[in-house]
Amino acid sequence: MKRYITGSIMILLLLGIGGWVFVQSPFMQESGDGEINTDENGRSILDLPAVEAGERPVKEFDLTAEETSWTIEGEESVDAWTYNGTVPGEPIRVEKGDFVRVELTNELDVPVTIHWHGVVLQNRMDGVPGVTQDAVEPGESFTYEFVADNPGTYWYHSHQHSSLQVDKGLYGPLVVEGDGPSVDEDKTFILDEWAVNQDREDWTNMAGMMMGSMNGDGEADTKQMYDTFTVNGKAGSAIDPLEMEEGETARLRFVNAGYQLHRLVFPEGSMEMLAVDAEKVESSSGRNVLQIAPGERIDVLFTKGEGAEQIAHTTDVEHAADMKIPVLSPGGEQTASSAPETDTEAVKGTSYESEELLFEDIPKADVSYDMDLSMGMNMGEGMTWQINEEIFPDTPPIQVEEGDIVKVEITNEGRLNHPMHLHGHRFQVQSESGGGVVKDLINVKPGESYTIYFEANNQGEWLFHCHDNNHADRGMVTIVDYEGVYSPFELNDVNNP
């Protein structure tokens, strides 16, 4: 009898949630007027001044998008899409001030692009199909050019149907050298999740996702979709160890290329945060748990302790046991001790103030925009993720003029996490330690609100979207639309950003 009553309550609860979702859907709201600016009375983004190499050193790279059978661990493999045959793709390391030229050749049977995540560059080089370029068709090539002005950790990935293409491995690391402390090692680790032994489309199970969302961690959909966590494309025993002598230091650059929040536990007293989203921070040691959101990059200074150690995911998440990096002494013990359990609060992207701020004081805004994040239902297509009760391309754009100071208030009214990423700009948000932190991505958990400020100083048509690309694919995208410029490209079902 008790089981029957509990089941009945759950059914009623799901029906209630389903009704709420339907009421919030685009079918129950007035249509918005948001769209990509294609008004040809302005200036095409292709007519904005092009960057030239001049006297700068030129660094050239060739990336080929191709299909690869990729081994994750043991006999477990996936049919991956890769840049140059590996997951992650070929590492790109350049020096501050270099002129970077990358030729993308597409040998897949679907269109692709490359977006240079976090890099402030010209709009035409941003790699967003239907907005800044046409996607690169099978058998064709496209050349990207930009100046590596700002040292730090970045990454590159496809922005063509990115919910699928990034999931299949189309990403790689980009490091611009030229700042930071002297260290013995400098390593990049890209975190990701894969559906190896299950169907990644399980997230469309609305009832299961709704039930999972009741635990309040904002991860219900991603927890259903994936069963394997990886570091640099490998899991468990296949992850390459970090070899260091006791007392040596390393700059460890972490990139979250997946769609799930990750928390890494370090040996006590070994970790200090250096930079977030390529901006140095005023940090302090003392915490040994690092939280990194989808799309975020965090650099830490790591000091090797005695004997074999490891950096490992917290144990409170299913499928996380294989996300662990052994830290070994050359020629020493080859079995790393378990990462210590800890109740220490995690250090994250908003924990510490940036060394260099965009604004010393809260600026007076020329443009204010309220960004409400929520979930809806599109009949015949399933769940949608909305900005101001609309889905892209009908979301209201953020309309600016060159030189405007822009204030955006972001509120998450739903039950899932939304890591919101702004292209082509950096913004400032309040840090937990006081002052401001400069970023290009802010993870907004259910019930949270953030106010960000940025200067409209890079003309073009720029995406502002959730970097859980499954959410972006289902509508959680808007545009920073500069007055007087327009995109000559056309959005369609193939060119889905």
Short mmCIF file of C-alpha atoms in Angstrom, two decimals:
data_model
loop_
_atom_site.label_atom_id
_atom_site.label_comp_id
_atom_site.label_asym_id
_atom_site.label_seq_id
_atom_site.Cartn_x
_atom_site.Cartn_y
_atom_site.Cartn_z
CA MET A 1 0.00 0.00 0.00
CA LYS A 2 2.81 2.36 0.91
CA ARG A 3 4.54 1.67 -2.42
CA TYR A 4 1.28 2.42 -4.28
CA ILE A 5 0.81 5.75 -2.50
CA THR A 6 4.43 6.76 -3.14
CA GLY A 7 4.10 5.89 -6.83
CA SER A 8 0.87 7.85 -7.13
CA ILE A 9 2.48 10.91 -5.58
CA MET A 10 5.38 10.67 -8.01
CA ILE A 11 3.03 10.42 -10.99
CA LEU A 12 1.11 13.47 -9.82
CA LEU A 13 4.37 15.31 -9.27
CA LEU A 14 5.60 14.51 -12.77
CA LEU A 15 2.27 15.55 -14.26
CA GLY A 16 2.50 18.83 -12.39
CA ILE A 17 6.04 19.45 -13.61
CA GLY A 18 5.02 18.52 -17.14
CA GLY A 19 2.16 21.00 -17.01
CA TRP A 20 4.49 23.71 -15.79
CA VAL A 21 6.95 22.94 -18.60
CA PHE A 22 4.18 23.14 -21.19
CA VAL A 23 2.93 26.47 -19.86
CA GLN A 24 6.48 27.78 -20.11
CA SER A 25 6.91 26.51 -23.67
CA PRO A 26 7.12 28.71 -26.79
CA PHE A 27 3.64 27.50 -27.76
CA MET A 28 2.20 29.23 -24.70
CA GLN A 29 4.20 32.47 -25.03
CA GLU A 30 4.05 35.36 -27.42
CA SER A 31 6.68 35.12 -30.14
CA GLY A 32 9.84 37.19 -29.66
CA ASP A 33 11.48 39.37 -32.29
CA GLY A 34 15.10 38.31 -31.71
CA GLU A 35 17.19 37.34 -34.73
CA ILE A 36 20.64 37.58 -36.28
CA ASN A 37 21.12 41.06 -37.73
CA THR A 38 21.22 40.63 -41.51
CA ASP A 39 20.20 44.23 -42.32
CA GLU A 40 22.45 45.09 -45.24
CA ASN A 41 22.11 48.82 -44.57
CA GLY A 42 25.01 48.36 -42.15
CA ARG A 43 28.52 47.03 -42.61
CA SER A 44 29.15 43.33 -43.18
CA ILE A 45 31.33 41.66 -40.55
CA LEU A 46 33.51 40.56 -43.49
CA ASP A 47 34.23 44.24 -44.23
CA LEU A 48 35.57 44.97 -40.75
CA PRO A 49 39.37 45.53 -40.76
CA ALA A 50 41.29 42.27 -41.18
CA VAL A 51 44.19 41.39 -38.90
CA GLU A 52 47.58 41.13 -40.62
CA ALA A 53 50.81 39.48 -39.55
CA GLY A 54 53.03 42.49 -40.10
CA GLU A 55 56.34 41.96 -38.26
CA ARG A 56 54.90 39.38 -35.87
CA PRO A 57 56.24 35.80 -35.84
CA VAL A 58 53.89 33.54 -37.81
CA LYS A 59 52.97 30.14 -36.40
CA GLU A 60 51.18 27.82 -38.84
CA PHE A 61 49.21 24.67 -38.12
CA ASP A 62 47.21 22.20 -40.21
CA LEU A 63 44.18 20.52 -38.64
CA THR A 64 42.23 17.81 -40.43
CA ALA A 65 38.78 16.81 -39.20
CA GLU A 66 38.53 13.05 -39.67
CA GLU A 67 36.86 9.93 -38.28
CA THR A 68 38.97 7.78 -35.95
CA SER A 69 38.46 4.65 -33.90
CA TRP A 70 39.68 5.87 -30.51
CA THR A 71 40.59 3.56 -27.63
CA ILE A 72 39.54 4.95 -24.25
CA GLU A 73 40.75 2.08 -22.04
CA GLY A 74 41.58 -1.56 -22.64
CA GLU A 75 39.22 -2.85 -25.30
CA GLU A 76 36.76 0.04 -24.92
CA SER A 77 36.78 2.24 -28.00
CA VAL A 78 34.52 4.80 -29.64
CA ASP A 79 33.95 6.04 -33.17
CA ALA A 80 35.38 9.51 -32.66
CA TRP A 81 35.60 12.61 -34.81
CA THR A 82 39.00 14.18 -34.36
CA TYR A 83 41.37 16.94 -35.36
CA ASN A 84 44.47 15.13 -36.68
CA GLY A 85 43.43 11.70 -35.49
CA THR A 86 43.64 12.07 -31.71
CA VAL A 87 41.44 12.98 -28.76
CA PRO A 88 42.13 15.71 -27.82
CA GLY A 89 43.30 17.14 -31.14
CA GLU A 90 46.83 18.35 -31.82
CA PRO A 91 48.05 20.70 -29.06
CA ILE A 92 48.62 24.23 -30.28
CA ARG A 93 51.22 26.17 -28.26
CA VAL A 94 52.26 29.66 -29.30
CA GLU A 95 53.95 32.69 -27.74
CA LYS A 96 52.32 35.97 -26.79
CA GLY A 97 52.25 38.21 -29.85
CA ASP A 98 52.43 35.42 -32.42
CA PHE A 99 50.31 35.59 -35.55
CA VAL A 100 48.49 32.26 -35.65
CA ARG A 101 47.39 30.71 -38.93
CA VAL A 102 45.44 27.44 -38.88
CA GLU A 103 44.16 25.67 -41.99
CA LEU A 104 41.21 23.40 -41.32
CA THR A 105 40.59 20.62 -43.84
CA ASN A 106 37.39 18.62 -43.53
CA GLU A 107 37.57 14.91 -44.34
CA LEU A 108 34.37 14.04 -42.48
CA ASP A 109 31.08 13.58 -44.32
CA VAL A 110 29.46 16.43 -42.35
CA PRO A 111 30.26 20.18 -42.17
CA VAL A 112 32.56 21.40 -39.37
CA THR A 113 34.17 24.59 -38.03
CA ILE A 114 36.66 25.65 -35.35
CA HIS A 115 35.76 28.07 -32.56
CA TRP A 116 38.70 29.46 -30.57
CA HIS A 117 37.16 29.30 -27.12
CA GLY A 118 38.04 32.30 -24.96
CA VAL A 119 40.25 34.00 -27.55
CA VAL A 120 39.37 37.63 -28.21
CA LEU A 121 39.74 37.86 -31.99
CA GLN A 122 38.03 39.25 -35.06
CA ASN A 123 34.38 38.30 -35.52
CA ARG A 124 35.00 36.66 -38.91
CA MET A 125 37.42 34.18 -37.25
CA ASP A 126 35.06 33.09 -34.44
CA GLY A 127 33.99 29.86 -36.15
CA VAL A 128 30.22 30.04 -35.63
CA PRO A 129 28.35 28.64 -38.66
CA GLY A 130 25.54 30.81 -39.95
CA VAL A 131 26.80 33.77 -37.92
CA THR A 132 30.50 34.39 -38.67
CA GLN A 133 31.10 31.92 -41.52
CA ASP A 134 29.59 29.13 -43.55
CA ALA A 135 30.48 25.74 -42.14
CA VAL A 136 33.35 23.97 -43.90
CA GLU A 137 31.79 21.34 -46.14
CA PRO A 138 33.26 17.85 -46.68
CA GLY A 139 36.38 18.03 -48.84
CA GLU A 140 36.79 21.78 -48.32
CA SER A 141 39.19 23.94 -46.29
CA PHE A 142 39.12 27.21 -44.33
CA THR A 143 41.97 29.27 -42.91
CA TYR A 144 41.71 30.93 -39.49
CA GLU A 145 44.02 33.81 -38.56
CA PHE A 146 44.36 35.73 -35.30
CA VAL A 147 46.93 37.34 -33.02
CA ALA A 148 47.70 35.59 -29.73
CA ASP A 149 47.61 38.76 -27.64
CA ASN A 150 46.68 37.35 -24.24
CA PRO A 151 48.71 34.61 -22.53
CA GLY A 152 46.78 31.80 -20.91
CA THR A 153 44.90 28.53 -21.40
CA TYR A 154 42.31 28.25 -24.17
CA TRP A 155 40.88 25.47 -26.28
CA TYR A 156 39.40 24.98 -29.72
CA HIS A 157 36.35 23.00 -30.79
CA SER A 158 33.77 22.70 -33.52
CA HIS A 159 30.77 25.01 -33.27
CA GLN A 160 28.85 23.16 -35.97
CA HIS A 161 26.13 21.11 -34.27
CA SER A 162 28.47 21.28 -31.31
CA SER A 163 26.26 19.24 -28.96
CA LEU A 164 27.20 16.24 -31.12
CA GLN A 165 30.56 17.17 -32.63
CA VAL A 166 32.29 18.20 -29.40
CA ASP A 167 30.83 15.07 -27.78
CA LYS A 168 32.49 12.98 -30.50
CA GLY A 169 35.94 14.48 -29.89
CA LEU A 170 36.30 17.56 -32.09
CA TYR A 171 38.33 19.65 -29.65
CA GLY A 172 41.92 20.36 -28.64
CA PRO A 173 44.07 22.54 -26.37
CA LEU A 174 45.41 26.00 -27.20
CA VAL A 175 48.06 27.54 -24.93
CA VAL A 176 49.45 31.05 -25.32
CA GLU A 177 52.72 31.20 -23.40
CA GLY A 178 54.18 34.34 -21.88
CA ASP A 179 53.15 34.66 -18.25
CA GLY A 180 53.15 32.84 -14.95
CA PRO A 181 55.73 31.49 -12.52
CA SER A 182 58.74 29.39 -13.46
CA VAL A 183 57.84 25.70 -13.06
CA ASP A 184 59.41 22.31 -13.71
CA GLU A 185 56.45 20.99 -15.74
CA ASP A 186 53.62 22.50 -17.78
CA LYS A 187 50.80 20.09 -18.60
CA THR A 188 47.28 20.40 -20.03
CA PHE A 189 44.45 18.08 -19.00
CA ILE A 190 41.13 18.11 -20.87
CA LEU A 191 38.24 16.57 -18.94
CA ASP A 192 35.29 15.01 -20.74
CA GLU A 193 32.44 12.47 -20.55
CA TRP A 194 31.56 9.78 -23.08
CA ALA A 195 28.64 7.44 -23.69
CA VAL A 196 30.60 4.24 -24.31
CA ASN A 197 28.16 1.53 -23.23
CA GLN A 198 24.86 3.38 -23.58
CA ASP A 199 22.88 5.63 -25.89
CA ARG A 200 23.79 9.29 -25.32
CA GLU A 201 20.23 10.30 -26.25
CA ASP A 202 18.88 8.92 -22.95
CA TRP A 203 18.60 12.53 -21.77
CA THR A 204 15.34 12.82 -23.73
CA ASN A 205 13.78 10.66 -21.01
CA MET A 206 11.94 13.59 -19.45
CA ALA A 207 10.51 11.69 -16.49
CA GLY A 208 13.90 10.30 -15.50
CA MET A 209 15.54 13.67 -15.86
CA MET A 210 12.84 15.38 -13.80
CA MET A 211 13.19 12.81 -11.05
CA GLY A 212 16.96 13.28 -11.07
CA SER A 213 16.61 17.05 -10.92
CA MET A 214 14.98 16.77 -7.51
CA ASN A 215 18.39 16.24 -5.88
CA GLY A 216 19.20 19.86 -6.66
CA ASP A 217 22.74 19.51 -8.03
CA GLY A 218 21.73 20.72 -11.52
CA GLU A 219 23.32 17.70 -13.24
CA ALA A 220 20.30 15.47 -13.88
CA ASP A 221 20.52 15.42 -17.67
CA THR A 222 24.28 14.93 -17.99
CA LYS A 223 24.29 12.19 -15.37
CA GLN A 224 21.87 10.21 -17.54
CA MET A 225 23.77 10.72 -20.78
CA TYR A 226 27.29 9.49 -20.03
CA ASP A 227 28.94 6.46 -18.44
CA THR A 228 32.67 7.12 -18.84
CA PHE A 229 34.81 10.05 -17.64
CA THR A 230 38.10 10.76 -19.40
CA VAL A 231 41.27 12.81 -19.04
CA ASN A 232 42.88 13.67 -22.38
CA GLY A 233 40.68 11.09 -24.09
CA LYS A 234 41.64 8.22 -21.77
CA ALA A 235 40.04 6.62 -18.71
CA GLY A 236 41.34 4.76 -15.66
CA SER A 237 44.59 2.85 -16.19
CA ALA A 238 45.01 4.34 -19.69
CA ILE A 239 45.49 7.89 -18.34
CA ASP A 240 49.14 8.90 -18.64
CA PRO A 241 50.78 9.57 -15.27
CA LEU A 242 52.35 12.88 -14.36
CA GLU A 243 56.00 12.18 -13.47
CA MET A 244 57.67 14.58 -11.04
CA GLU A 245 60.30 14.49 -8.34
CA GLU A 246 59.36 15.36 -4.78
CA GLY A 247 59.29 19.14 -4.32
CA GLU A 248 59.04 19.91 -8.05
CA THR A 249 56.31 22.24 -9.27
CA ALA A 250 54.00 22.08 -12.27
CA ARG A 251 51.53 24.37 -13.96
CA LEU A 252 48.51 22.16 -14.57
CA ARG A 253 46.03 23.57 -17.08
CA PHE A 254 42.56 22.06 -16.75
CA VAL A 255 39.91 22.41 -19.46
CA ASN A 256 36.39 21.04 -19.09
CA ALA A 257 35.33 20.01 -22.59
CA GLY A 258 32.34 18.06 -21.29
CA TYR A 259 28.88 19.09 -20.15
CA GLN A 260 29.12 18.04 -16.50
CA LEU A 261 30.60 19.86 -13.52
CA HIS A 262 33.79 18.16 -12.28
CA ARG A 263 35.48 18.29 -8.87
CA LEU A 264 39.08 17.15 -8.55
CA VAL A 265 40.72 16.33 -5.21
CA PHE A 266 44.44 17.10 -4.79
CA PRO A 267 46.81 15.91 -2.06
CA GLU A 268 46.54 18.21 0.95
CA GLY A 269 48.54 21.43 0.60
CA SER A 270 49.66 20.72 -2.97
CA MET A 271 47.47 23.06 -5.04
CA GLU A 272 47.13 26.81 -5.54
CA MET A 273 44.99 28.45 -8.22
CA LEU A 274 46.89 30.56 -10.77
CA ALA A 275 44.39 31.62 -13.42
CA VAL A 276 40.77 31.30 -14.51
CA ASP A 277 39.69 31.67 -18.15
CA ALA A 278 43.21 32.95 -19.00
CA GLU A 279 43.14 35.67 -16.31
CA LYS A 280 45.58 35.51 -13.38
CA VAL A 281 43.96 35.57 -9.94
CA GLU A 282 44.98 36.65 -6.44
CA SER A 283 44.64 33.23 -4.85
CA SER A 284 45.79 31.56 -1.69
CA SER A 285 46.51 27.93 -0.87
CA GLY A 286 44.57 25.93 1.68
CA ARG A 287 41.86 24.20 -0.34
CA ASN A 288 42.50 20.95 -2.13
CA VAL A 289 39.29 20.53 -4.18
CA LEU A 290 38.99 22.16 -7.60
CA GLN A 291 35.57 22.64 -9.21
CA ILE A 292 35.55 23.30 -12.95
CA ALA A 293 32.42 24.00 -14.99
CA PRO A 294 31.73 22.98 -18.61
CA GLY A 295 33.75 25.19 -20.95
CA GLU A 296 35.82 26.66 -18.12
CA ARG A 297 39.63 26.69 -17.90
CA ILE A 298 41.49 26.78 -14.59
CA ASP A 299 45.28 26.73 -14.10
CA VAL A 300 46.80 25.61 -10.82
CA LEU A 301 50.29 25.48 -9.34
CA PHE A 302 50.91 21.93 -8.14
CA THR A 303 53.76 20.85 -5.84
CA LYS A 304 54.73 17.15 -5.78
CA GLY A 305 54.80 15.51 -2.37
CA GLU A 306 56.46 12.34 -1.16
CA GLY A 307 55.89 9.04 -2.95
CA ALA A 308 53.15 8.17 -5.42
CA GLU A 309 50.07 10.41 -5.35
CA GLN A 310 47.04 11.06 -7.46
CA ILE A 311 44.62 13.79 -8.49
CA ALA A 312 41.17 12.24 -8.68
CA HIS A 313 37.52 13.10 -9.08
CA THR A 314 35.41 13.21 -5.93
CA THR A 315 33.80 9.86 -5.21
CA ASP A 316 30.23 11.15 -4.84
CA VAL A 317 29.53 11.03 -8.59
CA GLU A 318 28.65 7.88 -10.52
CA HIS A 319 31.15 6.89 -13.25
CA ALA A 320 33.82 9.24 -11.82
CA ALA A 321 36.14 6.55 -10.42
CA ASP A 322 38.19 6.38 -13.62
CA MET A 323 38.91 10.13 -13.73
CA LYS A 324 42.22 10.07 -11.89
CA ILE A 325 45.71 11.29 -12.75
CA PRO A 326 48.58 9.32 -11.15
CA VAL A 327 51.44 11.52 -9.94
CA LEU A 328 54.57 9.38 -9.78
CA SER A 329 58.27 9.84 -9.08
CA PRO A 330 60.47 8.60 -11.96
CA GLY A 331 61.66 5.11 -11.08
CA GLY A 332 59.62 5.10 -7.88
CA GLU A 333 56.47 3.36 -6.72
CA GLN A 334 54.03 2.90 -9.59
CA THR A 335 50.82 2.57 -7.59
CA ALA A 336 49.43 5.94 -6.56
CA SER A 337 47.77 6.32 -3.20
CA SER A 338 44.11 7.28 -3.19
CA ALA A 339 43.26 10.95 -3.22
CA PRO A 340 42.28 12.05 0.28
CA GLU A 341 38.63 12.42 1.07
CA THR A 342 37.83 15.96 2.13
CA ASP A 343 35.06 18.15 3.41
CA THR A 344 36.92 21.26 2.28
CA GLU A 345 34.88 23.67 0.21
CA ALA A 346 35.89 23.56 -3.44
CA VAL A 347 37.79 26.40 -5.05
CA LYS A 348 36.09 27.44 -8.29
CA GLY A 349 36.07 30.01 -11.05
CA THR A 350 34.58 32.82 -8.94
CA SER A 351 36.58 32.17 -5.76
CA TYR A 352 39.34 34.76 -6.18
CA GLU A 353 39.74 38.27 -7.54
CA SER A 354 41.58 38.78 -10.83
CA GLU A 355 44.94 40.55 -10.75
CA GLU A 356 43.89 42.90 -13.56
CA LEU A 357 40.30 44.16 -13.63
CA LEU A 358 38.22 45.58 -16.45
CA PHE A 359 36.61 48.06 -14.02
CA GLU A 360 38.03 49.26 -10.71
CA ASP A 361 34.56 50.33 -9.57
CA ILE A 362 31.07 49.25 -10.59
CA PRO A 363 30.56 51.11 -13.86
CA LYS A 364 27.51 53.01 -15.05
CA ALA A 365 25.81 50.91 -17.69
CA ASP A 366 24.78 52.22 -21.11
CA VAL A 367 22.90 49.01 -21.87
CA SER A 368 21.12 46.75 -19.35
CA TYR A 369 19.80 43.29 -20.20
CA ASP A 370 17.94 40.83 -17.98
CA MET A 371 18.75 37.24 -18.93
CA ASP A 372 16.30 34.74 -17.43
CA LEU A 373 17.26 31.10 -17.96
CA SER A 374 14.50 28.50 -17.90
CA MET A 375 13.21 25.28 -19.43
CA GLY A 376 10.25 24.76 -21.75
CA MET A 377 8.61 22.26 -24.05
CA ASN A 378 8.36 22.43 -27.84
CA MET A 379 5.60 20.09 -28.93
CA GLY A 380 6.95 17.51 -31.36
CA GLU A 381 10.61 18.28 -30.49
CA GLY A 382 10.76 17.79 -26.73
CA MET A 383 12.42 19.92 -24.09
CA THR A 384 13.88 23.32 -24.83
CA TRP A 385 16.14 25.65 -22.86
CA GLN A 386 15.10 29.26 -23.00
CA ILE A 387 16.43 32.77 -22.59
CA ASN A 388 13.64 35.14 -21.64
CA GLU A 389 11.06 32.48 -22.53
CA GLU A 390 12.30 32.21 -26.12
CA ILE A 391 14.57 29.80 -27.99
CA PHE A 392 17.25 30.78 -30.49
CA PRO A 393 17.06 32.44 -32.97
CA ASP A 394 13.99 34.11 -31.44
CA THR A 395 15.76 35.04 -28.21
CA PRO A 396 15.98 38.83 -27.70
CA PRO A 397 19.47 40.01 -28.71
CA ILE A 398 21.69 42.23 -26.57
CA GLN A 399 21.79 45.34 -28.75
CA VAL A 400 24.87 47.52 -28.28
CA GLU A 401 26.86 50.31 -29.84
CA GLU A 402 30.64 50.44 -30.01
CA GLY A 403 31.99 51.65 -26.66
CA ASP A 404 28.89 50.83 -24.60
CA ILE A 405 29.26 49.51 -21.07
CA VAL A 406 26.90 46.54 -20.89
CA LYS A 407 25.28 45.14 -17.75
CA VAL A 408 23.70 41.69 -17.90
CA GLU A 409 21.78 40.24 -14.96
CA ILE A 410 21.65 36.45 -15.32
CA THR A 411 19.12 34.47 -13.30
CA ASN A 412 18.65 30.69 -13.41
CA GLU A 413 14.99 29.91 -12.74
CA GLY A 414 15.28 26.25 -13.73
CA ARG A 415 16.62 23.06 -12.17
CA LEU A 416 19.76 22.51 -14.26
CA ASN A 417 23.19 24.18 -14.36
CA HIS A 418 23.86 26.66 -17.15
CA PRO A 419 27.50 27.63 -17.82
CA MET A 420 26.99 30.82 -19.84
CA HIS A 421 29.83 31.68 -22.28
CA LEU A 422 30.32 35.02 -24.05
CA HIS A 423 32.24 35.05 -27.34
CA GLY A 424 34.67 37.79 -28.34
CA HIS A 425 34.75 39.63 -24.99
CA ARG A 426 35.69 39.27 -21.36
CA PHE A 427 33.36 40.31 -18.60
CA GLN A 428 33.69 41.11 -14.92
CA VAL A 429 31.65 39.55 -12.13
CA GLN A 430 31.85 39.78 -8.35
CA SER A 431 34.27 37.27 -6.84
CA GLU A 432 33.68 35.47 -3.57
CA SER A 433 36.87 36.95 -2.09
CA GLY A 434 35.74 40.51 -2.81
CA GLY A 435 36.48 42.65 -5.83
CA GLY A 436 35.94 41.36 -9.33
CA VAL A 437 36.93 38.33 -11.37
CA VAL A 438 37.39 38.61 -15.13
CA LYS A 439 36.03 35.68 -17.13
CA ASP A 440 34.30 34.65 -20.34
CA LEU A 441 32.14 31.92 -18.76
CA ILE A 442 29.99 31.92 -15.63
CA ASN A 443 28.33 28.78 -14.29
CA VAL A 444 24.84 29.68 -13.05
CA LYS A 445 23.36 26.99 -10.82
CA PRO A 446 19.62 26.61 -10.12
CA GLY A 447 18.38 29.58 -8.09
CA GLU A 448 21.56 31.61 -8.60
CA SER A 449 21.90 35.10 -10.06
CA TYR A 450 24.98 36.97 -11.29
CA THR A 451 25.48 40.48 -12.62
CA ILE A 452 28.24 40.85 -15.20
CA TYR A 453 29.71 43.92 -16.92
CA PHE A 454 31.64 44.18 -20.17
CA GLU A 455 32.65 46.82 -22.68
CA ALA A 456 31.33 46.54 -26.23
CA ASN A 457 34.75 46.97 -27.83
CA ASN A 458 34.86 44.28 -30.51
CA GLN A 459 32.39 44.85 -33.34
CA GLY A 460 30.46 41.97 -34.78
CA GLU A 461 27.70 39.47 -34.12
CA TRP A 462 28.75 37.47 -31.05
CA LEU A 463 27.17 34.42 -29.40
CA PHE A 464 26.28 34.35 -25.70
CA HIS A 465 25.15 30.81 -24.89
CA CYS A 466 25.06 27.92 -22.46
CA HIS A 467 28.17 25.76 -22.78
CA ASP A 468 26.29 22.63 -21.94
CA ASN A 469 25.97 22.42 -25.70
CA ASN A 470 22.94 20.17 -25.39
CA HIS A 471 21.16 23.17 -23.88
CA ALA A 472 22.49 25.52 -26.56
CA ASP A 473 21.38 23.10 -29.26
CA ARG A 474 17.87 23.26 -27.76
CA GLY A 475 17.68 27.04 -27.71
CA MET A 476 19.76 28.63 -24.91
CA VAL A 477 21.62 31.06 -27.18
CA THR A 478 21.43 34.77 -27.82
CA ILE A 479 23.49 37.33 -29.76
CA VAL A 480 25.42 40.45 -28.80
CA ASP A 481 24.36 42.54 -31.78
CA TYR A 482 26.43 45.63 -32.62
CA GLU A 483 24.61 48.51 -34.27
CA GLY A 484 25.83 49.24 -37.79
CA VAL A 485 27.16 45.75 -38.59
CA TYR A 486 25.45 42.65 -39.88
CA SER A 487 26.15 39.00 -40.67
CA PRO A 488 25.94 38.03 -44.37
CA PHE A 489 25.50 34.38 -43.42
CA GLU A 490 22.23 32.52 -43.03
CA LEU A 491 21.18 30.21 -40.24
CA ASN A 492 19.63 26.90 -41.22
CA ASP A 493 19.22 23.37 -39.91
CA VAL A 494 22.72 22.41 -41.11
CA ASN A 495 24.48 25.48 -39.71
CA ASN A 496 23.34 25.01 -36.13
CA PRO A 497 25.61 26.81 -33.65
#
